[in-house]
Coordinates of C-alpha atoms in Angstrom, one line a residue:
X1 CA 9.6 43.7 28.3
X2 CA 11.9 42.0 25.8
X3 CA 13.2 43.7 22.6
X4 CA 10.8 41.5 20.5
X5 CA 7.8 42.8 22.6
X6 CA 8.9 46.4 22.0
X7 CA 9.1 45.9 18.3
X8 CA 5.6 44.3 18.1
X9 CA 2.8 46.6 16.9
X10 CA 0.3 47.7 19.5
X11 CA -2.7 47.1 17.2
X12 CA -2.8 44.1 14.9
X13 CA -4.4 44.8 11.5
X14 CA -7.4 42.7 10.5
X15 CA -6.5 39.3 9.2
X16 CA -2.9 39.4 10.5
X17 CA -2.3 36.1 12.2
X18 CA 0.5 35.7 14.7
X19 CA 2.1 32.4 13.6
X20 CA 4.8 32.3 16.3
X21 CA 2.6 32.3 19.4
X22 CA -0.3 29.9 19.4
X23 CA -1.4 30.9 22.9
X24 CA -2.4 34.4 21.7
X25 CA -4.3 33.3 18.6
X26 CA -8.1 33.0 18.7
X27 CA -9.2 30.3 16.3
X28 CA -12.8 30.2 15.2
X29 CA -14.7 27.2 14.0
X30 CA -18.0 27.5 12.1
X31 CA -20.0 24.3 12.6
X32 CA -20.8 22.0 15.4
X33 CA -20.5 18.5 13.9
X34 CA -18.2 15.6 15.0
X35 CA -15.2 17.1 13.1
X36 CA -15.7 20.5 14.7
X37 CA -15.8 19.1 18.2
X38 CA -12.7 17.0 17.6
X39 CA -10.9 20.0 16.0
X40 CA -11.8 22.2 19.0
X41 CA -10.5 19.7 21.5
X42 CA -7.2 19.3 19.5
X43 CA -6.7 23.0 19.1
X44 CA -7.2 23.6 22.8
X45 CA -4.7 20.8 23.7
X46 CA -2.2 22.6 21.4
X47 CA -2.6 25.9 23.3
X48 CA -5.0 27.8 21.1
X49 CA -8.1 29.8 22.3
X50 CA -11.1 28.5 20.4
X51 CA -14.4 30.2 19.7
X52 CA -17.2 28.1 18.0
X53 CA -19.9 29.6 15.9
X54 CA -23.3 27.9 15.9
X55 CA -26.8 28.7 14.8
X56 CA -28.0 27.3 18.1
X57 CA -25.3 28.1 20.6
X58 CA -27.3 27.3 23.7
X59 CA -28.0 23.7 22.5
X60 CA -24.5 23.1 21.2
X61 CA -22.6 24.5 24.2
X62 CA -22.7 21.1 26.1
X63 CA -21.1 19.3 23.1
X64 CA -17.8 21.1 23.3
X65 CA -15.0 20.8 26.0
X66 CA -14.8 23.3 28.8
X67 CA -12.8 26.4 27.7
X68 CA -14.2 26.5 24.2
X69 CA -16.5 29.5 23.8
X70 CA -19.7 28.6 21.9
X71 CA -21.5 31.6 20.5
X72 CA -23.3 32.8 17.4
X73 CA -21.7 32.5 14.0
X74 CA -21.6 36.3 13.7
X75 CA -19.7 36.8 17.0
X76 CA -17.3 33.9 16.3
X77 CA -16.5 35.3 12.8
X78 CA -15.9 38.8 14.3
X79 CA -13.7 37.6 17.2
X80 CA -11.5 35.0 15.5
X81 CA -8.2 35.6 13.8
X82 CA -8.4 32.5 11.7
X83 CA -11.6 30.5 10.9
X84 CA -12.1 26.9 10.1
X85 CA -15.2 26.4 7.9
X86 CA -16.5 23.0 9.0
X87 CA -19.9 23.0 7.4
X88 CA -21.1 21.0 4.4
X89 CA -20.4 22.7 1.0
X90 CA -24.1 22.9 0.2
X91 CA -24.6 25.2 3.2
X92 CA -21.9 27.7 2.2
X93 CA -24.6 30.1 1.0
X94 CA -25.9 30.4 4.6
X95 CA -22.6 32.0 5.6
X96 CA -22.9 35.0 3.2
X97 CA -24.1 37.2 6.0
X98 CA -20.6 36.7 7.5
X99 CA -18.8 38.2 4.5
X100 CA -18.1 41.5 6.2
X101 CA -16.6 40.2 9.5
X102 CA -14.6 37.5 7.6
X103 CA -13.1 40.0 5.2
X104 CA -9.3 40.0 5.3
X105 CA -9.2 36.8 7.4
X106 CA -8.0 33.3 6.7
X107 CA -10.6 30.7 6.0
X108 CA -9.7 27.0 6.2
X109 CA -12.0 24.8 4.1
X110 CA -12.0 21.2 5.6
X111 CA -14.9 19.9 3.4
X112 CA -14.9 16.8 1.2
X113 CA -17.2 15.8 -1.7
X114 CA -19.5 12.9 -1.8
X115 CA -18.0 11.5 -5.0
X116 CA -15.0 12.0 -7.2
X117 CA -15.0 15.4 -8.9
X118 CA -12.9 15.5 -12.1
X119 CA -14.4 18.6 -13.7
X120 CA -14.4 21.2 -10.9
X121 CA -14.8 23.6 -9.4
X122 CA -13.7 22.3 -6.0
X123 CA -15.3 23.2 -2.7
X124 CA -12.3 25.4 -1.8
X125 CA -12.6 27.4 -5.0
X126 CA -16.4 27.8 -4.5
X127 CA -15.7 29.1 -1.0
X128 CA -13.1 31.6 -2.4
X129 CA -15.7 32.8 -4.9
X130 CA -18.2 33.5 -2.2
X131 CA -15.7 35.2 0.0
X132 CA -13.3 37.1 -2.4
X133 CA -12.0 39.4 0.4
X134 CA -10.8 36.4 2.5
X135 CA -7.8 34.1 2.0
X136 CA -9.0 30.5 1.6
X137 CA -6.7 27.6 2.5
X138 CA -7.7 24.1 1.6
X139 CA -6.6 21.6 4.3
X140 CA -7.4 19.1 7.0
X141 CA -9.9 17.3 4.8
X142 CA -7.8 14.1 4.8
X143 CA -7.7 14.0 8.6
X144 CA -10.6 12.2 10.3
X145 CA -12.3 13.3 13.5
X146 CA -10.9 10.2 15.2
X147 CA -7.4 11.2 14.3
X148 CA -7.9 14.6 15.7
X149 CA -9.1 13.1 19.0
X150 CA -6.4 10.5 19.4
X151 CA -3.5 12.4 17.9
X152 CA -1.6 11.8 14.6
X153 CA -0.1 8.4 13.9
X154 CA 2.4 7.2 11.3
X155 CA -0.2 6.7 8.6
X156 CA -2.2 9.9 9.2
X157 CA 0.4 12.6 10.0
X158 CA 0.3 14.5 6.7
X159 CA -2.0 17.4 6.1
X160 CA -2.2 18.7 2.5
X161 CA -2.5 22.4 2.2
X162 CA -3.0 24.7 -0.8
X163 CA -3.9 28.4 -1.2
X164 CA -3.3 31.4 -3.3
X165 CA -2.1 33.3 -0.3
X166 CA 1.4 32.4 1.1
X167 CA 0.7 34.3 4.3
X168 CA -2.5 32.4 5.0
X169 CA -0.8 29.1 4.2
X170 CA 2.1 29.9 6.6
X171 CA -0.4 30.5 9.4
X172 CA -2.2 27.2 8.8
X173 CA 1.1 25.5 8.5
X174 CA 2.1 26.7 11.9
X175 CA -1.2 25.4 13.4
X176 CA -0.5 22.0 11.7
X177 CA 2.9 21.7 13.3
X178 CA 1.5 22.8 16.7
X179 CA -1.1 20.0 16.5
X180 CA 1.6 17.4 15.7
X181 CA 0.8 17.0 12.0
X182 CA 3.2 17.3 9.0
X183 CA 2.0 20.0 6.6
X184 CA 2.5 19.3 2.9
X185 CA 2.4 22.3 0.5
X186 CA 0.3 21.4 -2.6
X187 CA 0.7 24.8 -4.2
X188 CA -2.1 27.1 -5.3
X189 CA -5.8 26.8 -4.6
X190 CA -6.3 25.3 -8.0
X191 CA -4.8 22.1 -6.6
X192 CA -7.7 21.8 -4.1
X193 CA -9.6 19.6 -6.5
X194 CA -6.9 17.0 -6.2
X195 CA -6.7 17.4 -2.5
X196 CA -10.5 16.9 -2.1
X197 CA -10.4 13.8 -4.2
X198 CA -7.7 12.1 -2.1
X199 CA -10.0 10.7 0.6
X200 CA -12.4 9.4 -2.1
X201 CA -10.0 7.0 -3.9
X202 CA -10.6 3.4 -3.1
X203 CA -7.1 1.8 -3.0
X204 CA -6.0 3.2 -6.3
X205 CA -2.5 1.5 -6.1
X206 CA -4.1 -1.8 -5.2
X207 CA -6.6 -2.2 -8.0
X208 CA -4.4 -3.9 -10.5
X209 CA -2.6 -6.2 -8.0
X210 CA -5.9 -7.3 -6.5
X211 CA -7.4 -7.9 -10.0
X212 CA -4.3 -9.8 -11.0
X213 CA -4.5 -11.9 -7.8
X214 CA -8.2 -12.7 -8.4
X215 CA -7.6 -13.5 -12.0
X216 CA -4.8 -15.9 -11.3
X217 CA -6.8 -17.5 -8.5
X218 CA -9.8 -18.2 -10.9
X219 CA -7.5 -19.6 -13.6
X220 CA -5.6 -21.9 -11.3
X221 CA -8.7 -22.9 -9.4
X222 CA -10.5 -24.0 -12.6
X223 CA -7.4 -25.8 -13.8
X224 CA -7.1 -27.7 -10.5
X225 CA -10.9 -28.4 -10.6
X226 CA -10.6 -30.0 -14.1
X227 CA -7.7 -32.2 -13.0
X228 CA -8.6 -33.2 -9.5
X229 CA -12.4 -33.1 -9.3
X230 CA -13.9 -33.4 -12.8
X231 CA -11.4 -36.0 -14.1
X232 CA -12.3 -38.7 -11.6
X233 CA -16.0 -38.1 -12.1
X234 CA -15.8 -38.3 -15.9
X235 CA -13.4 -41.2 -16.2
X236 CA -14.4 -43.4 -13.2
X237 CA -17.7 -41.9 -12.0
X238 CA -16.1 -41.1 -8.6
X239 CA -17.5 -38.0 -6.9
X240 CA -14.9 -36.0 -5.1
X241 CA -16.6 -32.7 -5.2
X242 CA -16.0 -32.4 -1.5
X243 CA -12.5 -31.3 -2.4
X244 CA -13.6 -28.0 -3.8
X245 CA -13.9 -25.9 -0.6
X246 CA -10.5 -26.9 1.0
X247 CA -8.3 -29.2 -1.1
X248 CA -8.7 -27.3 -4.4
X249 CA -8.4 -23.9 -2.7
X250 CA -5.3 -25.1 -0.8
X251 CA -3.6 -26.2 -4.1
X252 CA -4.5 -22.9 -5.8
X253 CA -3.3 -20.5 -3.1
X254 CA 0.4 -21.4 -3.3
X255 CA 0.3 -21.3 -7.1
X256 CA -1.0 -17.8 -7.0
X257 CA 1.5 -16.8 -4.2
X258 CA 4.5 -18.0 -6.2
X259 CA 3.4 -16.4 -9.4
X260 CA 2.6 -13.1 -7.6
X261 CA 6.0 -13.1 -5.9
X262 CA 7.7 -13.7 -9.3
X263 CA 5.8 -10.7 -10.7
X264 CA 7.4 -8.5 -8.0
X265 CA 10.9 -9.1 -9.5
X266 CA 10.0 -9.3 -13.2
X267 CA 9.8 -5.5 -13.8
X268 CA 13.2 -4.9 -12.1
X269 CA 14.8 -7.5 -14.5
X270 CA 13.0 -5.9 -17.5
X271 CA 14.3 -2.5 -16.5
X272 CA 17.9 -3.8 -16.1
X273 CA 17.9 -5.5 -19.5
X274 CA 16.3 -2.4 -21.0
X275 CA 19.1 -0.3 -19.7
X276 CA 21.7 -2.7 -20.9
X277 CA 20.2 -2.6 -24.4
X278 CA 19.9 1.2 -24.5
X279 CA 23.3 1.7 -22.8
X280 CA 21.9 4.6 -20.7
X281 CA 19.8 5.3 -17.7
X282 CA 18.6 8.6 -19.0
X283 CA 15.8 7.2 -21.2
X284 CA 12.3 6.8 -19.7
X285 CA 10.8 3.4 -19.3
X286 CA 7.6 2.6 -21.0
X287 CA 4.5 3.6 -19.1
X288 CA 3.4 0.0 -18.4
X289 CA 6.8 -0.7 -16.9
X290 CA 6.7 2.4 -14.7
X291 CA 3.3 1.4 -13.4
X292 CA 4.5 -2.2 -12.8
X293 CA 7.5 -0.9 -10.9
X294 CA 5.3 1.3 -8.7
X295 CA 3.0 -1.7 -7.8
X296 CA 5.7 -4.1 -6.6
X297 CA 4.9 -3.6 -2.9
X298 CA 1.2 -4.3 -3.5
X299 CA 2.1 -7.4 -5.5
X300 CA 4.3 -8.7 -2.8
X301 CA 1.7 -8.2 -0.1
X302 CA -0.9 -10.0 -2.1
X303 CA 1.6 -12.9 -2.5
X304 CA 2.2 -12.9 1.3
X305 CA -1.6 -13.1 1.9
X306 CA -2.0 -16.1 -0.4
X307 CA 1.0 -17.8 1.2
X308 CA -0.3 -17.2 4.7
X309 CA -3.8 -18.5 3.8
X310 CA -2.1 -21.6 2.3
X311 CA -0.3 -22.2 5.6
X312 CA -3.6 -21.9 7.5
X313 CA -5.4 -24.2 5.1
X314 CA -2.6 -26.8 5.3
X315 CA -2.7 -26.8 9.1
X316 CA -6.5 -27.3 8.9
X317 CA -6.3 -30.3 6.6
X318 CA -6.2 -33.0 9.4
X319 CA -9.3 -31.6 11.1
X320 CA -11.6 -32.4 8.1
X321 CA -14.0 -35.3 8.3
X322 CA -12.8 -36.5 4.9
X323 CA -9.2 -36.8 6.1
X324 CA -10.3 -38.8 9.2
X325 CA -12.3 -41.2 7.1
X326 CA -9.4 -41.6 4.6
X327 CA -7.0 -42.4 7.5
X328 CA -9.4 -45.0 9.0
X329 CA -10.1 -46.6 5.7
X330 CA -6.4 -46.8 4.9
X331 CA -5.6 -48.4 8.3
X332 CA -8.4 -50.9 7.9
X333 CA -7.4 -51.9 4.4
X334 CA -3.8 -52.3 5.6
X335 CA -4.9 -54.6 8.4
X336 CA -7.3 -56.6 6.1
X337 CA -4.7 -57.1 3.4
X338 CA -1.9 -57.7 5.8
X339 CA 0.4 -55.2 4.2
X340 CA 2.4 -54.7 7.3
X341 CA 4.6 -51.6 7.7
X342 CA 3.5 -48.8 5.3
X343 CA 6.6 -46.7 5.9
X344 CA 8.2 -45.3 2.7
X345 CA 11.5 -43.5 3.2
X346 CA 11.2 -41.5 -0.1
X347 CA 7.8 -40.1 0.8
X348 CA 8.8 -39.3 4.3
X349 CA 11.9 -37.4 3.2
X350 CA 9.9 -35.6 0.5
X351 CA 7.3 -34.4 3.0
X352 CA 9.9 -33.4 5.6
X353 CA 11.9 -31.4 3.1
X354 CA 8.8 -29.9 1.6
X355 CA 7.4 -28.7 4.9
X356 CA 10.7 -27.4 6.2
X357 CA 11.5 -25.3 3.0
X358 CA 7.9 -24.1 3.0
X359 CA 8.2 -22.8 6.6
X360 CA 11.4 -21.0 5.6
X361 CA 9.8 -19.4 2.6
X362 CA 6.8 -18.2 4.7
X363 CA 9.2 -16.7 7.3
X364 CA 11.1 -14.8 4.6
X365 CA 7.9 -13.5 3.1
X366 CA 6.8 -12.4 6.5
X367 CA 10.0 -10.5 6.9
X368 CA 9.5 -8.8 3.6
X369 CA 5.9 -7.9 4.5
X370 CA 6.9 -6.4 7.8
X371 CA 9.8 -4.4 6.2
X372 CA 7.3 -2.8 3.8
X373 CA 5.4 -1.2 6.6
X374 CA 6.1 2.6 6.7
X375 CA 7.0 2.6 10.4
X376 CA 9.6 -0.2 9.8
X377 CA 10.9 1.2 6.4
X378 CA 11.5 4.6 8.0
X379 CA 13.7 3.0 10.7
X380 CA 16.2 1.5 8.3
X381 CA 18.5 3.2 5.8
X382 CA 18.4 2.6 2.0
X383 CA 21.1 -0.1 2.0
X384 CA 19.3 -2.1 4.7
X385 CA 16.0 -1.7 3.0
X386 CA 17.5 -2.7 -0.4
X387 CA 19.2 -5.8 1.2
X388 CA 15.9 -6.9 2.7
X389 CA 13.7 -6.4 -0.3
X390 CA 16.2 -7.5 -2.9
X391 CA 18.6 -10.1 -1.5
X392 CA 16.2 -11.6 1.0
X393 CA 13.4 -11.2 -1.5
X394 CA 15.3 -13.4 -4.0
X395 CA 16.0 -15.9 -1.2
X396 CA 12.3 -16.0 -0.5
X397 CA 11.6 -16.6 -4.2
X398 CA 14.2 -19.4 -4.4
X399 CA 12.9 -21.2 -1.3
X400 CA 9.3 -20.9 -2.5
X401 CA 10.3 -22.3 -5.8
X402 CA 12.2 -25.2 -4.1
X403 CA 9.2 -25.8 -2.0
X404 CA 7.1 -26.2 -5.1
X405 CA 9.7 -28.5 -6.8
X406 CA 9.8 -30.7 -3.7
X407 CA 6.1 -30.9 -3.7
X408 CA 6.3 -32.2 -7.3
X409 CA 9.3 -34.5 -6.6
X410 CA 9.1 -37.1 -9.4
X411 CA 5.4 -36.5 -10.4
X412 CA 6.4 -34.8 -13.6
X413 CA 7.6 -38.2 -14.9
X414 CA 4.4 -40.0 -13.8
X415 CA 2.0 -40.5 -16.7
X416 CA -1.0 -40.8 -14.3
X417 CA -0.5 -37.2 -13.3
X418 CA -1.3 -35.9 -16.8
X419 CA -5.1 -35.9 -16.4
X420 CA -7.0 -34.8 -19.5
X421 CA -3.5 -34.6 -21.0
X422 CA -2.9 -31.6 -18.8
X423 CA 0.5 -31.3 -16.9
X424 CA 0.5 -31.1 -13.1
X425 CA -0.2 -27.6 -11.8
X426 CA 3.3 -27.2 -10.2
X427 CA 4.9 -27.6 -13.6
X428 CA 3.1 -24.5 -14.9
X429 CA 3.7 -22.6 -11.7
X430 CA 7.5 -22.9 -11.6
X431 CA 8.0 -21.7 -15.1
X432 CA 7.9 -17.9 -14.3
X433 CA 10.0 -18.1 -11.0
X434 CA 12.6 -20.2 -12.7
X435 CA 12.8 -17.7 -15.5
X436 CA 13.2 -14.9 -13.0
X437 CA 15.9 -16.7 -11.1
X438 CA 17.8 -17.4 -14.3
X439 CA 17.5 -13.8 -15.3
X440 CA 18.9 -12.7 -12.0
X441 CA 21.8 -15.1 -12.4
X442 CA 22.4 -13.7 -15.9
X443 CA 22.6 -10.1 -14.6
X444 CA 25.0 -11.3 -11.8
X445 CA 27.6 -12.3 -14.4
X446 CA 30.6 -10.0 -14.4
X447 CA 30.1 -9.0 -18.1
X448 CA 26.5 -7.8 -17.4
X449 CA 26.9 -6.6 -13.8
X450 CA 29.9 -4.3 -14.4
X451 CA 28.3 -2.7 -17.5
X452 CA 25.0 -2.2 -15.7
X453 CA 26.9 -0.7 -12.8
X454 CA 28.6 1.8 -15.1
X455 CA 25.3 2.7 -16.7
X456 CA 23.7 3.4 -13.3
X457 CA 26.7 5.5 -12.3
X458 CA 26.0 7.8 -15.2
X459 CA 27.8 6.2 -18.2
X460 CA 26.0 6.8 -21.4
X461 CA 26.9 4.8 -24.5
X462 CA 24.7 7.0 -26.7
X463 CA 26.6 10.2 -25.8
X464 CA 30.0 8.5 -25.5
X465 CA 30.1 9.4 -21.8
X466 CA 32.3 7.0 -19.8
X467 CA 33.0 6.8 -16.1
X468 CA 35.8 4.8 -14.6
X469 CA 34.6 2.5 -11.8
X470 CA 36.3 2.8 -8.4
X471 CA 39.2 0.4 -7.7
X472 CA 37.1 -1.2 -5.0
X473 CA 34.8 -3.4 -7.2
X474 CA 32.4 -4.2 -4.4
X475 CA 28.7 -3.3 -4.9
X476 CA 26.8 -1.6 -2.2
X477 CA 23.1 -1.6 -1.7
X478 CA 22.4 1.5 -3.8
X479 CA 23.9 -0.2 -6.9
X480 CA 22.1 -3.5 -6.6
X481 CA 21.4 -4.6 -10.2
X482 CA 17.8 -5.6 -9.3
X483 CA 16.8 -2.1 -8.4
X484 CA 16.0 0.9 -10.6

């Protein structure tokens, strides 16, 4: 026997869980649902002995993998060193008869609520009240049964844990690591309400970006409808309502995409100008700017979605019946009127440049979208990520703006384009991105860039704190003036 074996106690006290040797731990599971079956399979694959407590053990035995002991709840609670409580919270009262065999042991509450609970108490706190002699750990409620069966992936590796007992939390932490998950300590059991609400939020960080996208789409769609559909009907009695499903949508999507992409970089500029004005980086930004900065990723992905849909709509334009009829009618009119060659160099060059720049803009946006994925972002360092999201991001904004300007060409000077005295859509769309690009150029000027760099290296004008810049005046990725 080794020295460690000689030092180990011959009899383990009740509730003492060996966290170093998973093979000698007997883990109990109360409940026989989908989550219980997946949890048992994963625990056994990680080297743990599993005993399952069921009210009908004979009927539930066939549902669990070979090697898992399925017995009564009383026997499972008595044998196990650590117990997962995998029953619905409304059935906690049926477990009160197990209070004595569960005394001194660790209980892991994996339950979730059916709706957001802002007032409390949480399910974990209720379980702790029912079993005051046990140590309750809240955890595994953010992990699905499917994840337990297939194994953790990049987006589902974290397991949030909270408990008033550090010893019990350490035991569950060891089990998490053995199963391939990453435990995250959320503190005391009072945090269990927050942990239980996590799976019930419906895209909390996406709400404002999606609402902003939908609002911009409605505004630009109505604006294009007035100019392109309603104007011909009112002024000439010409019905072109067939444009609404495809043409009008296809003109609206790039407008929304460009404005949303501009909104990604507006908060960074606002933060930079605010720091220049205050002369310090130690003052908090306003709450609205903090929230805006935190939503830049979602705004960018919404922009990419609109740009991708615009590309698909554009490729589908020649397949429409209306496009075929227009092409045939134009050819017949040309033959009938003897117009000859209809080639116009200016229009050809405009379209060639317009399509080419648009493809480049979509390619850069695709790169930004891929780089925002957690698996990709974790594979690059901060300087590389900053270069992609800042430098290439501004390149994408520049090419998308140029794409819009090439689409407009000289239409801004054509009086016929001002229908209902409304300017063409592209004139409204390019205002914000042009303003963003001009702001970026202003911050790149030496007088602004050097002062902003000093501020972000700790210089504070309000406290008369000055730092001398290094002799090498080059900026690295962590000091990019577009990031905060």
